PDB file of C-alpha atoms and ligand atoms in Angstrom:
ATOM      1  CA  UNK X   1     109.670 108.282 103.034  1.00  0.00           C
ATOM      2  CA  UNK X   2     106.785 105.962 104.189  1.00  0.00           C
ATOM      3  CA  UNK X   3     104.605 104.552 101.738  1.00  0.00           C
ATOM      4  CA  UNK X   4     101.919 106.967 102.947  1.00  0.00           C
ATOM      5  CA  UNK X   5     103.203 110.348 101.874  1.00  0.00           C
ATOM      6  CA  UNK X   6     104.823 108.858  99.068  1.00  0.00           C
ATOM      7  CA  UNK X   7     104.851 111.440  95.780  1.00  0.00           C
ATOM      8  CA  UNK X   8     104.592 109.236  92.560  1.00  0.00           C
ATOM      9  CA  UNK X   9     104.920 110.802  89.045  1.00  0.00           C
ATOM     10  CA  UNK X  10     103.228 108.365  86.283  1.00  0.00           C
ATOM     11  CA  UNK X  11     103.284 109.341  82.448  1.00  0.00           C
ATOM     12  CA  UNK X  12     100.981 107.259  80.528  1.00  0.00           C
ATOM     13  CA  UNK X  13      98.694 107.093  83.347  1.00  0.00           C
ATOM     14  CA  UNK X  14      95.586 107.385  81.753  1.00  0.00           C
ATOM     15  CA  UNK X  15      95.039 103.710  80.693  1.00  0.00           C
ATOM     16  CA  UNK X  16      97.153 100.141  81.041  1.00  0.00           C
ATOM     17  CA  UNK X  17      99.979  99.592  83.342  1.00  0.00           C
ATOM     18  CA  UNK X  18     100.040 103.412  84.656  1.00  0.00           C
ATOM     19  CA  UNK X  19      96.476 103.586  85.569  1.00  0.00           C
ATOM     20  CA  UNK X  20      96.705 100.061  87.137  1.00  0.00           C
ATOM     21  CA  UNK X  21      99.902 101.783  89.432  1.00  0.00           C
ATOM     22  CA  UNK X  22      98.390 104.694  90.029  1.00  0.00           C
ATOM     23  CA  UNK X  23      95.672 103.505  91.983  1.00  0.00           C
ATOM     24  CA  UNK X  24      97.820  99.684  93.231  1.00  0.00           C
ATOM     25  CA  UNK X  25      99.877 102.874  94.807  1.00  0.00           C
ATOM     26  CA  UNK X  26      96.903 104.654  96.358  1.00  0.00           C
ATOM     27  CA  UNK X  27      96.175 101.838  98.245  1.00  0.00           C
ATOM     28  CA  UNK X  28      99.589 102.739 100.373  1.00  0.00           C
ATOM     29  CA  UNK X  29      97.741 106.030 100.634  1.00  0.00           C
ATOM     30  CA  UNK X  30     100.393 107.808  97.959  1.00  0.00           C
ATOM     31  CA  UNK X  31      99.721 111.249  96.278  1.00  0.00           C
ATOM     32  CA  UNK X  32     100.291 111.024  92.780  1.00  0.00           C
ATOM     33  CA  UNK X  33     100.390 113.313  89.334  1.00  0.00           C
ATOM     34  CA  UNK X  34      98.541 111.315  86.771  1.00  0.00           C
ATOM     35  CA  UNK X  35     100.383 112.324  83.225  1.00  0.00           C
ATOM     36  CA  UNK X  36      99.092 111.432  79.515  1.00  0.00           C
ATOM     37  CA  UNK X  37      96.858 113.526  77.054  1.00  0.00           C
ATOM     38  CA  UNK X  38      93.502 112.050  77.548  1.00  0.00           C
ATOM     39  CA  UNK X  39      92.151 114.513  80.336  1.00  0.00           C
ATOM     40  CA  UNK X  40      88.737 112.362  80.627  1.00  0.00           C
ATOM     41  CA  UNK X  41      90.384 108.994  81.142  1.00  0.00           C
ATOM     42  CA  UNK X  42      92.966 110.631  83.453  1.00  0.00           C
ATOM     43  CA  UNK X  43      90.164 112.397  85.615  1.00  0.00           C
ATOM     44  CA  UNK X  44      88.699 108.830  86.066  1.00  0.00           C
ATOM     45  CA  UNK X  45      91.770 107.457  87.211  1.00  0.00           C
ATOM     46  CA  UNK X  46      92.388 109.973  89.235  1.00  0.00           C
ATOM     47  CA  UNK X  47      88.573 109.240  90.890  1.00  0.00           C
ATOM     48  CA  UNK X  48      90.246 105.713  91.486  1.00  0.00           C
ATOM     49  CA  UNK X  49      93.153 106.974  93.327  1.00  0.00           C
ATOM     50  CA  UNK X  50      90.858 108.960  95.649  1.00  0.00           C
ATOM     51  CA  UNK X  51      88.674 105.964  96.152  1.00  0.00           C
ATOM     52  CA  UNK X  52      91.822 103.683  97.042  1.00  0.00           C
ATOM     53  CA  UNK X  53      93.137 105.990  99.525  1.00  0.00           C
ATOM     54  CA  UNK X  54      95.380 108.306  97.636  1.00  0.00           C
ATOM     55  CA  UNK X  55      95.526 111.664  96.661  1.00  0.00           C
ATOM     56  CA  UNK X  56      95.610 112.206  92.768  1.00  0.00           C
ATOM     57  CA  UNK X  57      96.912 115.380  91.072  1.00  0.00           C
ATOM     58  CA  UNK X  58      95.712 115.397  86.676  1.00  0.00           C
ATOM     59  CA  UNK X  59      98.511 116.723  84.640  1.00  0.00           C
ATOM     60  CA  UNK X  60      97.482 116.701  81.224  1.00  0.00           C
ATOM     61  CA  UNK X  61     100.477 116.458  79.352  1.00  0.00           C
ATOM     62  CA  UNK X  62     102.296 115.291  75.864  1.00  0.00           C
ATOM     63  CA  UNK X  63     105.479 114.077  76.784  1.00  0.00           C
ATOM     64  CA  UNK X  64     107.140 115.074  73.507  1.00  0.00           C
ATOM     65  CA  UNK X  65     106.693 118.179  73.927  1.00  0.00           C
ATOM     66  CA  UNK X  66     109.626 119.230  76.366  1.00  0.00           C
ATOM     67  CA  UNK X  67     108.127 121.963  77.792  1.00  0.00           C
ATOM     68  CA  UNK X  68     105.037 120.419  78.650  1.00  0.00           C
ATOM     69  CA  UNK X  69     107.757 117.993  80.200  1.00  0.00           C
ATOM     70  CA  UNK X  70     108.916 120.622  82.399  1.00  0.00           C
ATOM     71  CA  UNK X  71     105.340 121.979  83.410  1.00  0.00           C
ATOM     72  CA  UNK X  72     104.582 118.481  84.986  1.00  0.00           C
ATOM     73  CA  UNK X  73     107.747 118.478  86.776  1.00  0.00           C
ATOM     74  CA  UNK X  74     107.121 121.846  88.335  1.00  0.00           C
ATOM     75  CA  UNK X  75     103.478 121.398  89.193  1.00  0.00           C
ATOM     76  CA  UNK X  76     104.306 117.831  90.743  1.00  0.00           C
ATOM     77  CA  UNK X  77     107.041 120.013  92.798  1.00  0.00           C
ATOM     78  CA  UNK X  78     104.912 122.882  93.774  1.00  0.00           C
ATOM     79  CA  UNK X  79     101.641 120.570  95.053  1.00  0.00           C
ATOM     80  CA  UNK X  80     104.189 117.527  96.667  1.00  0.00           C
ATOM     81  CA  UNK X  81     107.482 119.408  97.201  1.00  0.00           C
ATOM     82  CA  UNK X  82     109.062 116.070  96.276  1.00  0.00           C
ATOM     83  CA  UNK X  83     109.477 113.688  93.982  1.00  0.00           C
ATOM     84  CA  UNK X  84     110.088 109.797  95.700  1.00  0.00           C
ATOM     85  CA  UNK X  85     109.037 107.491  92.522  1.00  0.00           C
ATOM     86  CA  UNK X  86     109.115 108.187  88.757  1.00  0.00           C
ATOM     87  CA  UNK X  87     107.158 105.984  86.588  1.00  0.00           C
ATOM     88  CA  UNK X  88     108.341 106.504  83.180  1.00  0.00           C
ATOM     89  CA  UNK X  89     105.552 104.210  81.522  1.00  0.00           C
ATOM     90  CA  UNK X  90     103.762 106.791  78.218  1.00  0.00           C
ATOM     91  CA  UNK X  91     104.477 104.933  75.126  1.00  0.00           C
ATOM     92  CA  UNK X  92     103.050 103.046  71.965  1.00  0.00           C
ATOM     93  CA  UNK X  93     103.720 100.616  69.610  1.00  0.00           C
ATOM     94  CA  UNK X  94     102.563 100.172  66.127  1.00  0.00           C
ATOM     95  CA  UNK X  95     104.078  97.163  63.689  1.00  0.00           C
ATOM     96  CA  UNK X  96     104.479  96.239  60.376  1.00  0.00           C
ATOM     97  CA  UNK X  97     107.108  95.688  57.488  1.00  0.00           C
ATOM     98  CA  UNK X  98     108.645  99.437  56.995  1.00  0.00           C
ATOM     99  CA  UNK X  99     107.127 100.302  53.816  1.00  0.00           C
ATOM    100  CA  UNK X 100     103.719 100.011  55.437  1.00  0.00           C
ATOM    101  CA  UNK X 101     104.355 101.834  58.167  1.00  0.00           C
ATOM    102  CA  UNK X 102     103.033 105.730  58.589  1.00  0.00           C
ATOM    103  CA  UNK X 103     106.169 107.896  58.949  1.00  0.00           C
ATOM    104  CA  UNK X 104     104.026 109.562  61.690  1.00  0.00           C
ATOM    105  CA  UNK X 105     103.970 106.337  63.726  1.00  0.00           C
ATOM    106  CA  UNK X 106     107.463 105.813  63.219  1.00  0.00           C
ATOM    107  CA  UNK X 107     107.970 109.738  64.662  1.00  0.00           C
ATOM    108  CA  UNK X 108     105.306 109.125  67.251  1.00  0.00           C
ATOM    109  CA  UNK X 109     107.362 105.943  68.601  1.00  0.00           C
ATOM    110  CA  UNK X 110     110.618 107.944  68.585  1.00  0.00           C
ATOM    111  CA  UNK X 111     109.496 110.799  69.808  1.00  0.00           C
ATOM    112  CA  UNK X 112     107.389 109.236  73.100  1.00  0.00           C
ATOM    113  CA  UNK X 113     109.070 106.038  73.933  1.00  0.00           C
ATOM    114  CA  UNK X 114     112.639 107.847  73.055  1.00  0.00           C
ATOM    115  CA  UNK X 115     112.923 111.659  72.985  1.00  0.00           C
ATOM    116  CA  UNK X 116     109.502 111.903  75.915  1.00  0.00           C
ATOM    117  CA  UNK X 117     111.131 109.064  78.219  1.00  0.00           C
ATOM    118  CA  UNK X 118     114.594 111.126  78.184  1.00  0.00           C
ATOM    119  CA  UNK X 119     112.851 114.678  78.998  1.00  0.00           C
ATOM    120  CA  UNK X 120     111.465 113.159  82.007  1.00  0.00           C
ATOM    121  CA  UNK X 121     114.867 111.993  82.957  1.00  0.00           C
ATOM    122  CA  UNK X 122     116.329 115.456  82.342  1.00  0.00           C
ATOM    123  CA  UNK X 123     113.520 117.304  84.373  1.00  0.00           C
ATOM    124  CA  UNK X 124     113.337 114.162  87.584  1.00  0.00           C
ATOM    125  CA  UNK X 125     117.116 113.461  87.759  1.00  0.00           C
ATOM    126  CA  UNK X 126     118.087 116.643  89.259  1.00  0.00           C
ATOM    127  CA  UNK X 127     115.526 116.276  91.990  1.00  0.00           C
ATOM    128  CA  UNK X 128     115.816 112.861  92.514  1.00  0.00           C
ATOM    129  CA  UNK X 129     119.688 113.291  93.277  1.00  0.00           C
ATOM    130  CA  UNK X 130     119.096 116.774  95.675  1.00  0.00           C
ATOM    131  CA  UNK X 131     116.484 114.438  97.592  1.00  0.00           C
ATOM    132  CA  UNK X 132     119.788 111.180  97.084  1.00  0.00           C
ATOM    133  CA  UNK X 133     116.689 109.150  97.396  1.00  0.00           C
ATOM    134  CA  UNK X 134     113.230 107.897  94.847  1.00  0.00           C
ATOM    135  CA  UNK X 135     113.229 105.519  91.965  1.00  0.00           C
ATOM    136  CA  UNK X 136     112.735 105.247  88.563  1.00  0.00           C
ATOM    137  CA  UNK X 137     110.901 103.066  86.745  1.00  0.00           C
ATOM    138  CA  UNK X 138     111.763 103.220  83.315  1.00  0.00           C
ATOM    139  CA  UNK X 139     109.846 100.512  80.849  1.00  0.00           C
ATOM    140  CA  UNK X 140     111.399  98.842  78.018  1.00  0.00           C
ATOM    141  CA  UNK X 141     110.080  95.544  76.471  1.00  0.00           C
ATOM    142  CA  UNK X 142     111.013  91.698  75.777  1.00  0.00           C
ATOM    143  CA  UNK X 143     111.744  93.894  72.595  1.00  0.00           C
ATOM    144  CA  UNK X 144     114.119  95.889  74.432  1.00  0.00           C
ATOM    145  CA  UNK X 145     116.319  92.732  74.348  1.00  0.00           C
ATOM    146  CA  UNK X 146     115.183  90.811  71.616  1.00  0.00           C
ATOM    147  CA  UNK X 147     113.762  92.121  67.993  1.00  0.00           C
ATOM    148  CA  UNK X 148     111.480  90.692  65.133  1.00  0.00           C
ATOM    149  CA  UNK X 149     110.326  91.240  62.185  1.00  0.00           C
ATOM    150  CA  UNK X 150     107.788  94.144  61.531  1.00  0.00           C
ATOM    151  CA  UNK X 151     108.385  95.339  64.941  1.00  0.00           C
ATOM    152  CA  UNK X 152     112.224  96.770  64.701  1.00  0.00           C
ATOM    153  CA  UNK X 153     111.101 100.349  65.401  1.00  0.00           C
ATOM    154  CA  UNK X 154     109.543  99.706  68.263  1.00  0.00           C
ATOM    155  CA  UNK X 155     111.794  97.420  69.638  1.00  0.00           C
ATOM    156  CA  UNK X 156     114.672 100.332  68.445  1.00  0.00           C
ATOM    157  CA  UNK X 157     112.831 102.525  70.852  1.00  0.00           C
ATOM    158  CA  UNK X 158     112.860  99.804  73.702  1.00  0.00           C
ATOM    159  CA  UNK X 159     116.499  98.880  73.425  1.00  0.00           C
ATOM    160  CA  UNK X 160     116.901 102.489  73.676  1.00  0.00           C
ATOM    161  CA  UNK X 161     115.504 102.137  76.869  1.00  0.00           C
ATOM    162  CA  UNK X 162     117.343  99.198  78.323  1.00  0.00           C
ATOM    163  CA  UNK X 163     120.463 101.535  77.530  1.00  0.00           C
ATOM    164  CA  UNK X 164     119.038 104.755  78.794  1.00  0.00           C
ATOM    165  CA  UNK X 165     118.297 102.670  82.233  1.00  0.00           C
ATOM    166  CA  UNK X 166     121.689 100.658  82.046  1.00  0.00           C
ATOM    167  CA  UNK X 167     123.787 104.304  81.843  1.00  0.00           C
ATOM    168  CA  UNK X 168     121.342 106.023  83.925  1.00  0.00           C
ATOM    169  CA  UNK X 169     121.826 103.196  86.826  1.00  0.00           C
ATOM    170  CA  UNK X 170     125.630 103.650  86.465  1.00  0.00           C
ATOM    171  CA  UNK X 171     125.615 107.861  86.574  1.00  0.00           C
ATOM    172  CA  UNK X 172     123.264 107.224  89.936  1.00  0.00           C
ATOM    173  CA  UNK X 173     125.844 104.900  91.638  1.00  0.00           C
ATOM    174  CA  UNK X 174     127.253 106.525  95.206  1.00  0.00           C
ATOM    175  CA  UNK X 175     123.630 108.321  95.831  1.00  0.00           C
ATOM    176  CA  UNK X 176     120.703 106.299  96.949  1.00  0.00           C
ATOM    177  CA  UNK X 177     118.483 106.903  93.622  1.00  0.00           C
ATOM    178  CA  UNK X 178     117.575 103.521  92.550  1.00  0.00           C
ATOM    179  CA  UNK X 179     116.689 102.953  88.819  1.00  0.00           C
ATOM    180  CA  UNK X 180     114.795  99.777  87.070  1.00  0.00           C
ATOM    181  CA  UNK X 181     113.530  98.959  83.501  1.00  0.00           C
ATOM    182  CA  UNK X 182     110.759  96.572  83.118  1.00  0.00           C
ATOM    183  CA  UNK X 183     110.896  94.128  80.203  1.00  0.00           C
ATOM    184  CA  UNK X 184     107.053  93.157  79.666  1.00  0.00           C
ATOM    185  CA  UNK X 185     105.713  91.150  77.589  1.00  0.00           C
ATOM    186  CA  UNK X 186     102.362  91.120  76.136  1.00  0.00           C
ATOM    187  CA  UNK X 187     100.182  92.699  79.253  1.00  0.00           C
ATOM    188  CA  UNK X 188      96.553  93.217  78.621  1.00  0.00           C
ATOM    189  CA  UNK X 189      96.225  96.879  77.746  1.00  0.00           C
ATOM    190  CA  UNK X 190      95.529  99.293  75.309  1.00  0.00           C
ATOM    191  CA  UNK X 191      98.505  99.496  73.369  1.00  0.00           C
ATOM    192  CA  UNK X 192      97.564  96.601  70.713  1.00  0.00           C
ATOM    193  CA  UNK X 193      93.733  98.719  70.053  1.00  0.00           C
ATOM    194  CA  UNK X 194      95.216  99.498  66.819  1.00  0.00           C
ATOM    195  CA  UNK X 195      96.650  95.945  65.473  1.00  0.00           C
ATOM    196  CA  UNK X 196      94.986  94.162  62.956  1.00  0.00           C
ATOM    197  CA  UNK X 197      95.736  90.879  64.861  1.00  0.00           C
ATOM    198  CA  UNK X 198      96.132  91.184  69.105  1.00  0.00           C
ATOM    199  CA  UNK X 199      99.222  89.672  70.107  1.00  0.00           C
ATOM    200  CA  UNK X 200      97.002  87.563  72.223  1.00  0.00           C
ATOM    201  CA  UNK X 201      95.603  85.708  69.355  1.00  0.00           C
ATOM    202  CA  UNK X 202      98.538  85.800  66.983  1.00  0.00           C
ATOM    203  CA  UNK X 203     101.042  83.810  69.988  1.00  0.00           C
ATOM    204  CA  UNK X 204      97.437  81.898  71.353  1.00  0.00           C
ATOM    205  CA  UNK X 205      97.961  83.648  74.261  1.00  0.00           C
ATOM    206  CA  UNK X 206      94.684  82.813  76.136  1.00  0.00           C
ATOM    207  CA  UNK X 207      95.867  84.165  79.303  1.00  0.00           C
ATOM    208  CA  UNK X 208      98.341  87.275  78.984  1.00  0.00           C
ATOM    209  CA  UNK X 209     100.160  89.427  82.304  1.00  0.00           C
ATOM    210  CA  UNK X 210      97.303  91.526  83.702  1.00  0.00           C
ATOM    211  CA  UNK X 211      98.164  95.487  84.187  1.00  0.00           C
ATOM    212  CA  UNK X 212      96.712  95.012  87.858  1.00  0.00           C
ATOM    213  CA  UNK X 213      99.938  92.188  88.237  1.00  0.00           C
ATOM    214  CA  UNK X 214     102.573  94.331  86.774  1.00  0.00           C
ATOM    215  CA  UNK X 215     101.568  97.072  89.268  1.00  0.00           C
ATOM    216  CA  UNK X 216     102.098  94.341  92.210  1.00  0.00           C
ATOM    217  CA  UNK X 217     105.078  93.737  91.284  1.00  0.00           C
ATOM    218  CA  UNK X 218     106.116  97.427  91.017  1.00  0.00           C
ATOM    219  CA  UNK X 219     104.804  98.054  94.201  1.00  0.00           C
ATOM    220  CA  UNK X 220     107.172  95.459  95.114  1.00  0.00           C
ATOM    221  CA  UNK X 221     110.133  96.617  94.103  1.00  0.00           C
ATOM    222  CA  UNK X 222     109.361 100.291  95.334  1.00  0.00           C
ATOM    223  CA  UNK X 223     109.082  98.915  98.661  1.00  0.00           C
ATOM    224  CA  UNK X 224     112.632  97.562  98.625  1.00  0.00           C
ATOM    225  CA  UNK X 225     115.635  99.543 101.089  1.00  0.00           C
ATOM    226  CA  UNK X 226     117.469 102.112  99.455  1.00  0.00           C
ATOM    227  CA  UNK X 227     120.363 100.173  98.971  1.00  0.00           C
ATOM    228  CA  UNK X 228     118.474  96.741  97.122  1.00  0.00           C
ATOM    229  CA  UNK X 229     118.387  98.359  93.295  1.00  0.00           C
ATOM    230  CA  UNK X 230     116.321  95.336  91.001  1.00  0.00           C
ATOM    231  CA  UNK X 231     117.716  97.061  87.840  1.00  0.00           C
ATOM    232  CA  UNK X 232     115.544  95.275  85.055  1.00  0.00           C
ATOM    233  CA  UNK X 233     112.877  92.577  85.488  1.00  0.00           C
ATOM    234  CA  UNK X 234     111.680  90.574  82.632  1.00  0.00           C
ATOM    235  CA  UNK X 235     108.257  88.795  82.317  1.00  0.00           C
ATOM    236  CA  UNK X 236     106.159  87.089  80.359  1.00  0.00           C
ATOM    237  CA  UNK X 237     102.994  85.221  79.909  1.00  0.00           C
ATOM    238  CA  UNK X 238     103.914  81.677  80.499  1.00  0.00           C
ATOM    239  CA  UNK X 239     101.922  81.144  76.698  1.00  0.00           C
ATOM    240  CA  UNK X 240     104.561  83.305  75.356  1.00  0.00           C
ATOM    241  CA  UNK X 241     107.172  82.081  73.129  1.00  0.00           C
ATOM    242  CA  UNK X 242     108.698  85.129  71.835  1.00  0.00           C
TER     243      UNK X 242
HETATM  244  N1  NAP O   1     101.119  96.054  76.917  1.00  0.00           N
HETATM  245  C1  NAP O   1     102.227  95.386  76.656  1.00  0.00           C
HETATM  246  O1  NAP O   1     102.199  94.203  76.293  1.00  0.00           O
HETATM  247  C2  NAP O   1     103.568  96.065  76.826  1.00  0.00           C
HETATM  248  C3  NAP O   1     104.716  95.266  76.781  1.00  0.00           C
HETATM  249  C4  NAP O   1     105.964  95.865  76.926  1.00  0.00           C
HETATM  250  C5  NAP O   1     106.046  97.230  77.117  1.00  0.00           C
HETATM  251  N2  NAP O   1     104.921  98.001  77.132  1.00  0.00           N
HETATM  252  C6  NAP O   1     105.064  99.445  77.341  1.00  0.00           C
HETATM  253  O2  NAP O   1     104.306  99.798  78.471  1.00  0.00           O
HETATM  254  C7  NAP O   1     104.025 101.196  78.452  1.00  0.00           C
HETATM  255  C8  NAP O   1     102.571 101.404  78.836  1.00  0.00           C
HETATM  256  O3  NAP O   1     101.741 100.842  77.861  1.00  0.00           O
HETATM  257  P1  NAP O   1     100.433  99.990  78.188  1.00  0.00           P
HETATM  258  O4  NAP O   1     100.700  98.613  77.772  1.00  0.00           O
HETATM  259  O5  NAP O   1      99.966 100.278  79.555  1.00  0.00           O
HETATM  260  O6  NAP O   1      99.441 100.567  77.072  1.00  0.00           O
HETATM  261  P2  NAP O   1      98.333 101.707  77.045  1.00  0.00           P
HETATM  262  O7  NAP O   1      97.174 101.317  77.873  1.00  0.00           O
HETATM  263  O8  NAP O   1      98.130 102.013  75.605  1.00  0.00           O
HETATM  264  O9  NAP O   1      99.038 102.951  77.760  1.00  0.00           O
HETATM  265  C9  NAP O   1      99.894 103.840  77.104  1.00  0.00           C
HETATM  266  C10 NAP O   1      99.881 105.152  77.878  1.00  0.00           C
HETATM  267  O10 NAP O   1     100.831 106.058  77.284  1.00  0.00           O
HETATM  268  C11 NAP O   1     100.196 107.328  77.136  1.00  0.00           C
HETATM  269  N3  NAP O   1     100.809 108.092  76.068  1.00  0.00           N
HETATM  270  C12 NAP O   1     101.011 107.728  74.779  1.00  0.00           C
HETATM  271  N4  NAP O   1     101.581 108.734  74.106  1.00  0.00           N
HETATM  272  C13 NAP O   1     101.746 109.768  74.995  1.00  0.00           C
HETATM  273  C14 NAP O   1     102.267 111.089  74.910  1.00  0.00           C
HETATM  274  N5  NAP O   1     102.755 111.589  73.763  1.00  0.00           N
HETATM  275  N6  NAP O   1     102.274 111.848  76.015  1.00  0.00           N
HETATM  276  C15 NAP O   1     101.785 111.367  77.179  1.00  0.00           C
HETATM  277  N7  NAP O   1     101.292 110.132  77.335  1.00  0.00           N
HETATM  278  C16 NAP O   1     101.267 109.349  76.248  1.00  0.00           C
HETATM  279  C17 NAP O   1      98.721 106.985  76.864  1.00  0.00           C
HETATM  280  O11 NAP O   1      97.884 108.066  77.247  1.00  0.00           O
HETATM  281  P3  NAP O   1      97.202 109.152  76.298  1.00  0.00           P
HETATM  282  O12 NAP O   1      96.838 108.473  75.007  1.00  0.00           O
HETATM  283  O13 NAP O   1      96.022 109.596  77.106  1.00  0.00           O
HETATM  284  O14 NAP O   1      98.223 110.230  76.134  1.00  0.00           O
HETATM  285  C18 NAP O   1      98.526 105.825  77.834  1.00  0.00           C
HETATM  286  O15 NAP O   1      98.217 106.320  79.124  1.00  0.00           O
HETATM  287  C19 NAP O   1     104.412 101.652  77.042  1.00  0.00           C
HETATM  288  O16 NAP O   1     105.671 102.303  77.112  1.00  0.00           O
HETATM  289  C20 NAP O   1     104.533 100.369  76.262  1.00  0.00           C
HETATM  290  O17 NAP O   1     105.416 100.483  75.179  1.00  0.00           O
HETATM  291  C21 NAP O   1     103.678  97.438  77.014  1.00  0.00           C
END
C-alpha cells in the first residue's frame, strides 16, 4: 500500500500525539478516521489533515464503550475498505498517593488505556490479518517499564500495554501484521492539564519531546518493509531522569 492511499485509524486524535500523526500522515496524502470524544477539536484536526494533503474521516467515539468500538471499525471499513495502520494512542493519566485518588479516575484509566486499547485490538485484528498486512501502534509509557510512586495505576495500565503488544506481536508472527508499543516519556501535550505540578517543572524539564517529533518518528517506522517489525521504542527528553 503506498503511503498515498494509506487508511490510518487514530483514537485519541483529537489533541497531543494523535492529532500531531494525523496530520504528519496527511502529508503522505493518507485518509484517516480521527477517533476521541471531543467532536470540535476533532473537526479541527480533521481541517488540518485536509490542509496537509489528506483526507480526514471524524468518528466521534468513547473507546470504552465497546460498541462505539465497533461503530468506528465499521465506518473506517465502509468509507476506506481497509485498514493499513492502527494507532492505538486515546488515554489519560491522573497521579497521586491512592487514597487521594477519585475512584472514577482510577476506572477512567482502566477502562481507556486498558479495557478501550483491547476493544480496538479485538475489532482491527481480524482485518488486519485478512489484509496479512498494516501495523499497530500501540502506546505504553517509560511507566510501562518502570513505576513510581503516586503513579502505579497508571503505570498498571501501561505495563498492561507493553504485555498486550509483547503477546499481540507473538500471535501476529507468520503474517505480515507488524505491531509496536511506544514508551514516551514526558511529550508536550494535554495529558498533564489536570496536574497540580507539570511534569515539566517537577523533573526541570525545560525542553520536553514535542508531539510533532513523536509523529516523525512514527511515520518512520510505518514506512519500514513488511518484514522490519521495531516492536517497542523508548524515548525521552534528554532532561529526563526518570
Ligand atoms: N504526553 C506524555 O508525556 C505521554 C507519555 C507516555 C505516554 N503517553 C500516552 O500517549 C497517549 C496520548 O496522550 P497525549 O500525550 O497525546 O495526551 P492528550 O493530548 O491528552 O491526548 C489524549 C487523547 O486521548 C483521547 N481520549 C481520552 N479518553 C478517551 C476515550 N474514553 N475515548 C476516546 N478518546 C479518548 C483524548 O480525546 P477526547 O478527550 O476528545 O476524547 C485525546 O485525544 C495516551 O495513551 C497517554 O497515556 C503520553
Amino acid at each position: 500500500m503506498s503511503a498515498q492511499s494509506r487508511a490510518v485509524l487514530i483514537t485519541g486524535a483529537s489533541s497531543g500525539m494523535g492529532a500531531a500523526t494525523a496530520v504528519r500522515l496527511a502529508r503522505d496524502g493518507a485518509r484517516i478516521v480521527l477517533a476521541a470524544r471531543r467532536v470540535d477539536r476533532l473537526d479541527a484536526v480533521a481541517e488540518q489533515v485536509r490542509q496537509a494533503g489528506g483526507e480526514a474521516l471524524v468518528v466521534p467515539t468513547d473507546t470504552t464503550e465497546y460498541e462505539q468500538v465497533r461503530a468506528l471499525v465499521s465506518r473506517t471499513m465502509e468509507a476506506f475498505g481497509r485498514i493499513d495502520v492502527v494507532f492505538n494512542n486515546a488515554g489519560l493519566m491522573r497521579v497521586g498517593p491512592i487514597e487521594k485518588l477519585a475512584i472514577a479516575d482510577i476506572d477512567r484509566m482502566v477502562r481507556t488505556n486498558v479495557l478501550g486499547a483491547i476493544y480496538v485490538l479485538k475489532e482491527t485484528v481480524p482485518i488486519l490479518k485478512r489484509q496479512d498486512c498494516g501495523i499497530i501502534i500501540n502506546v505504553s509509557s517509560v511507566l510501562g517499564r518502570k513505576t513510581r510512586a503516586t503513579a502505579w495505576v497508571y503505570a498498571a495500565t501501561k505495563w498492561a500495554v507493553t504485555a498486550i503488544n509483547e503477546g499481540l506481536r507473538e500471535e501476529l508472527v507468520g503474517t505480515k501484521v507488524r505491531v509496536c508499543a511506544i514508551q514516551p516519556g514526558v511529550v508536550d501535550t494535554e495529558l498533564f492539564d489536570a496536574f497540580e505540578t507539570h511534569p515539566k517543572k517537577a523533573f526541570s524539564i525545560t525542553h520536553p519531546i514535542k508531539p510533532e517529533e513523536v509523529a516523525d518518528l512514527l511515520a518512520y517506522i510505518i514506512d519500514r518493509p513488511w518484514h522490519f517489525n521495531v516492536n517497542e521504542v523508548l524515548m525521552r527528553p534528554t532532561q529526563q531522569m526518570v
